[in-house]
Structure formats: structure tokens, C-alpha cells
Amino acid sequence: MRNFFSYDSPVSQALYKVCTCCCLNALWLLCSLPIVTMGAATTALYSVSIKLIRGEEGAVYQQFFRSFKMNFKQATQLWLILLTLGIFLGVDAFVLYHLRLTTTGVMAIFWTVLFAVIIAASIVYAVLMAYTFPLLSYFDNTNRAMLLNAFRVGVRYLFVTLILFCIHFIVIYVTINLFTPLAMFGMGLCAMASSFFLSNVFYALSGEQKPSKNDTEDEEE
């Protein structure tokens, strides 16, 4: 029974990660309130989440704000680029959708084709949103290269990309329709769950060797 509630037990580690999800979500919400800082907050969120998934110990608050401060300038620039692009796509999709409904004949086909193009662009945009800030939390690069790499990684690891989309969709759907208190975990839960998969992707991209179970046991000894 004592081992069951020890710090290293699966139950204790699971509870720790649940509490950490709640703390990370609160930190993310707090630092995202000005909206302009949401990119830096998301970068810090993934920086801490990936480290926790890999078992790297450290104070969550200190790690979060260290990453927030260190990546603030570039993350804000990338966020403003993506925010502007998202508003542009959203407005275009709204206008084209209603034009498609209110016209007939050749013009209706024309607006439908344009609407399909906007949908395709929105998918690319979703890939950029899924990978840009996690990549920024782990790699150093220019803004242009970061966006290009986000798209390339999203396409290369398409299965992981689909999983990331599913994680966010499920959390949002359950929170809105089934269990509102899940909002306490929100982005913290999404980031922690996504980091299980992103961590392996980043190992592959960086050429680092993933620590084996035996390596971990040797360090503990």
C-alpha cells in the first residue's frame, strides 16, 4: 500500500500529471489574455509539456515563464502572422459561403471552386497552427523556416497530425457537450496528450536517441 502511494508509483505520477495539466492550462489562459501574447504562451506550454512527458524534472512555473520570456519576440511575430492569416481565411470563407448560396449558374460554380480553395488553405493553416509553436519550443530557426518546417513536418508525419487534430477535437467536444468541468484542463490536457506524439517526432527530427528503459534505470541507480 505504501508503494501504491509513493511518488514513483503509476497512480502518483498520473495524479501529478493531472494536476500539472490544470496548472499549465491556468498559466496558458493567464498569459494568453492579451491575445497578442498567445503565441508565446502556447510555446511555453509545449516546452514544459514535452519536458514532462520525457520525465525531465523541474519547476513547472519557472520552466513556463523561462520559455515564455525566451521565445516571446519570435513567438509573438509568428502568432500575429498566423492570426492575420486566420482572420483573412475566416472572412473569405464567410463571404464565399454566402455568395455560393445566393447565386446560381456559372457564378455559383465559380464561388464553389473558390470556397473549396479556401477550405484547402484552411487545412494548411490548421497544420501550421498545430506544429509552429511546438517546433519553436524545441528548435531555433527563422520565422519563414519555422512556418515551412511546420508544414513539412505536418505532411511528413501525417498520422501524428491527424492524432493531434483528434485530441483537440475530442477535448473541445467533450468540454462543450458532455463535461464542462474539463475546461479546467483544456489546453494543458491537449498539450500533454499531444506531447506524447510530438516528443517522438522531435527525437526523429533532431537525430537524438530516445532514452531506453535501461538507460533510465542506470541513471536512477
PDB file of C-alpha atoms in Angstrom:
ATOM      1  CA  MET A   1       0.000   0.000   0.000  1.00  0.00           C
ATOM      2  CA  ARG A   2       2.883   2.327   0.795  1.00  0.00           C
ATOM      3  CA  ASN A   3       4.412   1.712  -2.653  1.00  0.00           C
ATOM      4  CA  PHE A   4       0.991   2.333  -4.182  1.00  0.00           C
ATOM      5  CA  PHE A   5       1.017   5.938  -2.976  1.00  0.00           C
ATOM      6  CA  SER A   6       4.767   6.550  -3.308  1.00  0.00           C
ATOM      7  CA  TYR A   7       5.943   9.352  -5.587  1.00  0.00           C
ATOM      8  CA  ASP A   8       7.230   6.919  -8.252  1.00  0.00           C
ATOM      9  CA  SER A   9       4.073   4.806  -8.365  1.00  0.00           C
ATOM     10  CA  PRO A  10       1.912   4.944 -11.518  1.00  0.00           C
ATOM     11  CA  VAL A  11      -1.008   6.352  -9.521  1.00  0.00           C
ATOM     12  CA  SER A  12       1.052   9.192  -8.052  1.00  0.00           C
ATOM     13  CA  GLN A  13       2.596  10.009 -11.415  1.00  0.00           C
ATOM     14  CA  ALA A  14      -0.834  10.015 -13.069  1.00  0.00           C
ATOM     15  CA  LEU A  15      -2.234  12.337 -10.390  1.00  0.00           C
ATOM     16  CA  TYR A  16       0.805  14.577 -10.734  1.00  0.00           C
ATOM     17  CA  LYS A  17       0.296  14.889 -14.482  1.00  0.00           C
ATOM     18  CA  VAL A  18      -3.430  15.600 -13.995  1.00  0.00           C
ATOM     19  CA  CYS A  19      -2.644  18.414 -11.551  1.00  0.00           C
ATOM     20  CA  THR A  20       0.067  19.676 -13.892  1.00  0.00           C
ATOM     21  CA  CYS A  21      -2.429  19.821 -16.773  1.00  0.00           C
ATOM     22  CA  CYS A  22      -4.663  22.042 -14.657  1.00  0.00           C
ATOM     23  CA  CYS A  23      -1.747  24.318 -13.686  1.00  0.00           C
ATOM     24  CA  LEU A  24      -0.493  24.572 -17.265  1.00  0.00           C
ATOM     25  CA  ASN A  25      -3.972  25.411 -18.521  1.00  0.00           C
ATOM     26  CA  ALA A  26      -4.271  28.185 -15.920  1.00  0.00           C
ATOM     27  CA  LEU A  27      -0.851  29.576 -16.863  1.00  0.00           C
ATOM     28  CA  TRP A  28      -1.687  29.414 -20.563  1.00  0.00           C
ATOM     29  CA  LEU A  29      -5.004  31.219 -20.057  1.00  0.00           C
ATOM     30  CA  LEU A  30      -3.406  33.871 -17.861  1.00  0.00           C
ATOM     31  CA  CYS A  31      -0.591  34.587 -20.329  1.00  0.00           C
ATOM     32  CA  SER A  32      -2.933  34.470 -23.347  1.00  0.00           C
ATOM     33  CA  LEU A  33      -5.400  37.067 -22.035  1.00  0.00           C
ATOM     34  CA  PRO A  34      -3.912  39.982 -24.015  1.00  0.00           C
ATOM     35  CA  ILE A  35      -4.431  37.778 -27.130  1.00  0.00           C
ATOM     36  CA  VAL A  36      -1.222  39.186 -28.625  1.00  0.00           C
ATOM     37  CA  THR A  37       0.819  37.001 -26.262  1.00  0.00           C
ATOM     38  CA  MET A  38      -0.986  33.751 -27.099  1.00  0.00           C
ATOM     39  CA  GLY A  39       1.870  32.555 -29.309  1.00  0.00           C
ATOM     40  CA  ALA A  40       4.435  32.910 -26.535  1.00  0.00           C
ATOM     41  CA  ALA A  41       2.061  31.251 -24.058  1.00  0.00           C
ATOM     42  CA  THR A  42       1.491  28.293 -26.391  1.00  0.00           C
ATOM     43  CA  THR A  43       5.225  27.901 -26.993  1.00  0.00           C
ATOM     44  CA  ALA A  44       5.870  27.858 -23.238  1.00  0.00           C
ATOM     45  CA  LEU A  45       3.024  25.381 -22.762  1.00  0.00           C
ATOM     46  CA  TYR A  46       4.553  22.878 -25.186  1.00  0.00           C
ATOM     47  CA  SER A  47       8.066  23.470 -23.902  1.00  0.00           C
ATOM     48  CA  VAL A  48       7.021  22.355 -20.418  1.00  0.00           C
ATOM     49  CA  SER A  49       4.718  19.563 -21.644  1.00  0.00           C
ATOM     50  CA  ILE A  50       7.373  17.876 -23.754  1.00  0.00           C
ATOM     51  CA  LYS A  51       9.873  18.000 -20.888  1.00  0.00           C
ATOM     52  CA  LEU A  52       7.327  16.459 -18.509  1.00  0.00           C
ATOM     53  CA  ILE A  53       6.461  13.691 -20.964  1.00  0.00           C
ATOM     54  CA  ARG A  54      10.166  12.889 -21.253  1.00  0.00           C
ATOM     55  CA  GLY A  55      10.473  12.732 -17.477  1.00  0.00           C
ATOM     56  CA  GLU A  56      12.678  15.818 -17.174  1.00  0.00           C
ATOM     57  CA  GLU A  57      12.117  17.176 -13.698  1.00  0.00           C
ATOM     58  CA  GLY A  58      11.826  20.872 -12.948  1.00  0.00           C
ATOM     59  CA  ALA A  59       9.580  23.553 -11.502  1.00  0.00           C
ATOM     60  CA  VAL A  60       6.625  23.936 -13.853  1.00  0.00           C
ATOM     61  CA  TYR A  61       6.129  27.644 -13.198  1.00  0.00           C
ATOM     62  CA  GLN A  62       9.798  28.517 -13.633  1.00  0.00           C
ATOM     63  CA  GLN A  63      10.111  26.491 -16.841  1.00  0.00           C
ATOM     64  CA  PHE A  64       6.933  28.015 -18.252  1.00  0.00           C
ATOM     65  CA  PHE A  65       7.923  31.634 -17.680  1.00  0.00           C
ATOM     66  CA  ARG A  66      11.522  30.998 -18.747  1.00  0.00           C
ATOM     67  CA  SER A  67      10.309  29.699 -22.103  1.00  0.00           C
ATOM     68  CA  PHE A  68       7.684  32.459 -22.316  1.00  0.00           C
ATOM     69  CA  LYS A  69      10.333  35.147 -21.891  1.00  0.00           C
ATOM     70  CA  MET A  70      12.973  33.496 -24.075  1.00  0.00           C
ATOM     71  CA  ASN A  71      10.665  32.920 -27.082  1.00  0.00           C
ATOM     72  CA  PHE A  72       8.410  35.948 -26.605  1.00  0.00           C
ATOM     73  CA  LYS A  73       9.593  38.037 -29.549  1.00  0.00           C
ATOM     74  CA  GLN A  74       9.622  35.330 -32.223  1.00  0.00           C
ATOM     75  CA  ALA A  75       6.500  33.582 -30.917  1.00  0.00           C
ATOM     76  CA  THR A  76       4.591  36.877 -30.974  1.00  0.00           C
ATOM     77  CA  GLN A  77       5.720  37.609 -34.521  1.00  0.00           C
ATOM     78  CA  LEU A  78       4.634  34.156 -35.696  1.00  0.00           C
ATOM     79  CA  TRP A  79       1.354  34.414 -33.805  1.00  0.00           C
ATOM     80  CA  LEU A  80       0.495  37.790 -35.389  1.00  0.00           C
ATOM     81  CA  ILE A  81       1.256  36.339 -38.835  1.00  0.00           C
ATOM     82  CA  LEU A  82      -0.957  33.316 -38.191  1.00  0.00           C
ATOM     83  CA  LEU A  83      -3.686  35.400 -36.543  1.00  0.00           C
ATOM     84  CA  THR A  84      -3.837  37.737 -39.551  1.00  0.00           C
ATOM     85  CA  LEU A  85      -3.927  34.766 -41.911  1.00  0.00           C
ATOM     86  CA  GLY A  86      -6.658  33.106 -39.845  1.00  0.00           C
ATOM     87  CA  ILE A  87      -8.836  36.251 -39.892  1.00  0.00           C
ATOM     88  CA  PHE A  88      -8.317  36.564 -43.642  1.00  0.00           C
ATOM     89  CA  LEU A  89      -9.343  32.935 -44.248  1.00  0.00           C
ATOM     90  CA  GLY A  90     -12.310  33.226 -41.896  1.00  0.00           C
ATOM     91  CA  VAL A  91     -13.691  36.346 -43.571  1.00  0.00           C
ATOM     92  CA  ASP A  92     -13.159  34.913 -47.045  1.00  0.00           C
ATOM     93  CA  ALA A  93     -14.856  31.641 -46.106  1.00  0.00           C
ATOM     94  CA  PHE A  94     -17.860  33.516 -44.666  1.00  0.00           C
ATOM     95  CA  VAL A  95     -18.256  35.733 -47.739  1.00  0.00           C
ATOM     96  CA  LEU A  96     -17.754  32.956 -50.292  1.00  0.00           C
ATOM     97  CA  TYR A  97     -20.162  30.630 -48.481  1.00  0.00           C
ATOM     98  CA  HIS A  98     -22.971  33.167 -48.659  1.00  0.00           C
ATOM     99  CA  LEU A  99     -22.153  34.156 -52.239  1.00  0.00           C
ATOM    100  CA  ARG A 100     -22.350  30.496 -53.198  1.00  0.00           C
ATOM    101  CA  LEU A 101     -25.806  30.259 -51.660  1.00  0.00           C
ATOM    102  CA  THR A 102     -27.195  33.440 -53.213  1.00  0.00           C
ATOM    103  CA  THR A 103     -26.039  32.915 -56.806  1.00  0.00           C
ATOM    104  CA  THR A 104     -26.921  30.385 -59.489  1.00  0.00           C
ATOM    105  CA  GLY A 105     -25.478  29.056 -62.700  1.00  0.00           C
ATOM    106  CA  VAL A 106     -21.859  29.679 -63.683  1.00  0.00           C
ATOM    107  CA  MET A 107     -21.249  32.152 -60.850  1.00  0.00           C
ATOM    108  CA  ALA A 108     -22.412  29.585 -58.287  1.00  0.00           C
ATOM    109  CA  ILE A 109     -19.841  27.107 -59.649  1.00  0.00           C
ATOM    110  CA  PHE A 110     -17.158  29.821 -59.581  1.00  0.00           C
ATOM    111  CA  TRP A 111     -17.843  30.681 -55.923  1.00  0.00           C
ATOM    112  CA  THR A 112     -17.944  26.975 -55.055  1.00  0.00           C
ATOM    113  CA  VAL A 113     -14.488  26.434 -56.550  1.00  0.00           C
ATOM    114  CA  LEU A 114     -13.113  29.425 -54.646  1.00  0.00           C
ATOM    115  CA  PHE A 115     -14.739  28.146 -51.460  1.00  0.00           C
ATOM    116  CA  ALA A 116     -13.024  24.774 -51.990  1.00  0.00           C
ATOM    117  CA  VAL A 117      -9.687  26.594 -52.351  1.00  0.00           C
ATOM    118  CA  ILE A 118     -10.317  28.386 -49.045  1.00  0.00           C
ATOM    119  CA  ILE A 119     -11.073  25.042 -47.373  1.00  0.00           C
ATOM    120  CA  ALA A 120      -7.785  23.605 -48.679  1.00  0.00           C
ATOM    121  CA  ALA A 121      -5.931  26.696 -47.433  1.00  0.00           C
ATOM    122  CA  SER A 122      -7.638  26.317 -44.055  1.00  0.00           C
ATOM    123  CA  ILE A 123      -6.324  22.755 -43.763  1.00  0.00           C
ATOM    124  CA  VAL A 124      -2.799  24.019 -44.416  1.00  0.00           C
ATOM    125  CA  TYR A 125      -3.420  26.728 -41.829  1.00  0.00           C
ATOM    126  CA  ALA A 126      -4.523  24.138 -39.272  1.00  0.00           C
ATOM    127  CA  VAL A 127      -1.293  22.189 -39.847  1.00  0.00           C
ATOM    128  CA  LEU A 128       0.744  25.358 -39.290  1.00  0.00           C
ATOM    129  CA  MET A 129      -1.126  26.075 -36.067  1.00  0.00           C
ATOM    130  CA  ALA A 130      -0.582  22.519 -34.844  1.00  0.00           C
ATOM    131  CA  TYR A 131       3.198  22.479 -35.320  1.00  0.00           C
ATOM    132  CA  THR A 132       4.593  26.027 -35.377  1.00  0.00           C
ATOM    133  CA  PHE A 133       4.683  26.701 -31.640  1.00  0.00           C
ATOM    134  CA  PRO A 134       5.706  23.182 -30.558  1.00  0.00           C
ATOM    135  CA  LEU A 135       8.591  23.415 -33.059  1.00  0.00           C
ATOM    136  CA  LEU A 136       9.531  26.845 -31.739  1.00  0.00           C
ATOM    137  CA  SER A 137       9.667  25.443 -28.198  1.00  0.00           C
ATOM    138  CA  TYR A 138      12.285  22.896 -29.319  1.00  0.00           C
ATOM    139  CA  PHE A 139      14.203  24.272 -32.321  1.00  0.00           C
ATOM    140  CA  ASP A 140      15.850  27.565 -33.292  1.00  0.00           C
ATOM    141  CA  ASN A 141      15.111  28.915 -36.754  1.00  0.00           C
ATOM    142  CA  THR A 142      13.888  31.940 -38.702  1.00  0.00           C
ATOM    143  CA  ASN A 143      10.173  32.740 -38.911  1.00  0.00           C
ATOM    144  CA  ARG A 144       9.997  31.715 -42.569  1.00  0.00           C
ATOM    145  CA  ALA A 145      11.830  28.446 -41.952  1.00  0.00           C
ATOM    146  CA  MET A 146       9.682  27.735 -38.888  1.00  0.00           C
ATOM    147  CA  LEU A 147       6.465  28.042 -40.899  1.00  0.00           C
ATOM    148  CA  LEU A 148       7.835  25.992 -43.802  1.00  0.00           C
ATOM    149  CA  ASN A 149       9.092  23.297 -41.453  1.00  0.00           C
ATOM    150  CA  ALA A 150       5.768  23.224 -39.617  1.00  0.00           C
ATOM    151  CA  PHE A 151       4.016  22.393 -42.875  1.00  0.00           C
ATOM    152  CA  ARG A 152       6.656  19.859 -43.947  1.00  0.00           C
ATOM    153  CA  VAL A 153       6.585  18.061 -40.598  1.00  0.00           C
ATOM    154  CA  GLY A 154       2.787  18.041 -40.605  1.00  0.00           C
ATOM    155  CA  VAL A 155       2.720  16.381 -44.028  1.00  0.00           C
ATOM    156  CA  ARG A 156       5.619  14.028 -43.341  1.00  0.00           C
ATOM    157  CA  TYR A 157       4.082  12.786 -40.088  1.00  0.00           C
ATOM    158  CA  LEU A 158       0.516  12.844 -41.348  1.00  0.00           C
ATOM    159  CA  PHE A 159      -0.685  10.161 -38.930  1.00  0.00           C
ATOM    160  CA  VAL A 160       0.591  12.173 -35.962  1.00  0.00           C
ATOM    161  CA  THR A 161      -1.037  15.284 -37.423  1.00  0.00           C
ATOM    162  CA  LEU A 162      -4.394  13.514 -37.565  1.00  0.00           C
ATOM    163  CA  ILE A 163      -3.954  12.378 -33.966  1.00  0.00           C
ATOM    164  CA  LEU A 164      -3.230  15.958 -32.856  1.00  0.00           C
ATOM    165  CA  PHE A 165      -6.390  17.169 -34.594  1.00  0.00           C
ATOM    166  CA  CYS A 166      -8.400  14.374 -32.944  1.00  0.00           C
ATOM    167  CA  ILE A 167      -7.038  15.206 -29.488  1.00  0.00           C
ATOM    168  CA  HIS A 168      -8.073  18.848 -29.757  1.00  0.00           C
ATOM    169  CA  PHE A 169     -11.444  17.998 -31.310  1.00  0.00           C
ATOM    170  CA  ILE A 170     -12.284  15.438 -28.614  1.00  0.00           C
ATOM    171  CA  VAL A 171     -11.292  17.744 -25.743  1.00  0.00           C
ATOM    172  CA  ILE A 172     -13.289  20.655 -27.193  1.00  0.00           C
ATOM    173  CA  TYR A 173     -16.315  18.463 -27.998  1.00  0.00           C
ATOM    174  CA  VAL A 174     -16.405  16.788 -24.587  1.00  0.00           C
ATOM    175  CA  THR A 175     -15.937  20.126 -22.798  1.00  0.00           C
ATOM    176  CA  ILE A 176     -18.769  21.829 -24.689  1.00  0.00           C
ATOM    177  CA  ASN A 177     -21.273  18.979 -24.952  1.00  0.00           C
ATOM    178  CA  LEU A 178     -20.593  16.423 -22.226  1.00  0.00           C
ATOM    179  CA  PHE A 179     -18.433  17.575 -19.323  1.00  0.00           C
ATOM    180  CA  THR A 180     -17.932  21.309 -18.901  1.00  0.00           C
ATOM    181  CA  PRO A 181     -15.528  20.992 -15.900  1.00  0.00           C
ATOM    182  CA  LEU A 182     -12.987  19.552 -18.346  1.00  0.00           C
ATOM    183  CA  ALA A 183     -12.348  23.201 -19.237  1.00  0.00           C
ATOM    184  CA  MET A 184     -10.159  23.299 -16.098  1.00  0.00           C
ATOM    185  CA  PHE A 185      -7.643  21.187 -18.024  1.00  0.00           C
ATOM    186  CA  GLY A 186      -8.306  22.483 -21.567  1.00  0.00           C
ATOM    187  CA  MET A 187      -5.119  23.363 -23.417  1.00  0.00           C
ATOM    188  CA  GLY A 188      -2.992  21.818 -20.681  1.00  0.00           C
ATOM    189  CA  LEU A 189      -4.563  18.428 -21.392  1.00  0.00           C
ATOM    190  CA  CYS A 190      -4.316  18.914 -25.167  1.00  0.00           C
ATOM    191  CA  ALA A 191      -0.637  19.845 -24.923  1.00  0.00           C
ATOM    192  CA  MET A 192       0.270  16.955 -22.604  1.00  0.00           C
ATOM    193  CA  ALA A 193      -1.569  14.408 -24.762  1.00  0.00           C
ATOM    194  CA  SER A 194      -0.086  15.849 -27.961  1.00  0.00           C
ATOM    195  CA  SER A 195       3.402  15.847 -26.457  1.00  0.00           C
ATOM    196  CA  PHE A 196       3.349  12.045 -26.227  1.00  0.00           C
ATOM    197  CA  PHE A 197       3.488  12.009 -30.016  1.00  0.00           C
ATOM    198  CA  LEU A 198       5.414  15.236 -30.643  1.00  0.00           C
ATOM    199  CA  SER A 199       8.248  14.092 -28.400  1.00  0.00           C
ATOM    200  CA  ASN A 200       8.992  11.094 -30.639  1.00  0.00           C
ATOM    201  CA  VAL A 201       8.703  13.263 -33.761  1.00  0.00           C
ATOM    202  CA  PHE A 202      11.227  15.721 -32.344  1.00  0.00           C
ATOM    203  CA  TYR A 203      13.598  12.910 -31.416  1.00  0.00           C
ATOM    204  CA  ALA A 204      13.499  11.801 -35.049  1.00  0.00           C
ATOM    205  CA  LEU A 205      13.923  15.320 -36.431  1.00  0.00           C
ATOM    206  CA  SER A 206      16.826  16.251 -34.161  1.00  0.00           C
ATOM    207  CA  GLY A 207      18.624  12.938 -34.549  1.00  0.00           C
ATOM    208  CA  GLU A 208      18.685  12.464 -30.782  1.00  0.00           C
ATOM    209  CA  GLN A 209      18.493   8.963 -29.399  1.00  0.00           C
ATOM    210  CA  LYS A 210      15.440   8.298 -27.304  1.00  0.00           C
ATOM    211  CA  PRO A 211      16.473   7.101 -23.811  1.00  0.00           C
ATOM    212  CA  SER A 212      15.745   3.432 -23.256  1.00  0.00           C
ATOM    213  CA  LYS A 213      14.253   1.949 -20.137  1.00  0.00           C
ATOM    214  CA  ASN A 214      17.648   0.506 -19.224  1.00  0.00           C
ATOM    215  CA  ASP A 215      19.256   3.945 -19.520  1.00  0.00           C
ATOM    216  CA  THR A 216      16.678   5.371 -17.155  1.00  0.00           C
ATOM    217  CA  GLU A 217      17.225   2.600 -14.632  1.00  0.00           C
ATOM    218  CA  ASP A 218      21.007   3.118 -14.773  1.00  0.00           C
ATOM    219  CA  GLU A 219      20.592   6.816 -14.019  1.00  0.00           C
ATOM    220  CA  GLU A 220      18.367   6.078 -11.049  1.00  0.00           C
ATOM    221  CA  GLU A 221      20.971   3.670  -9.653  1.00  0.00           C
TER     222      GLU A 221
END
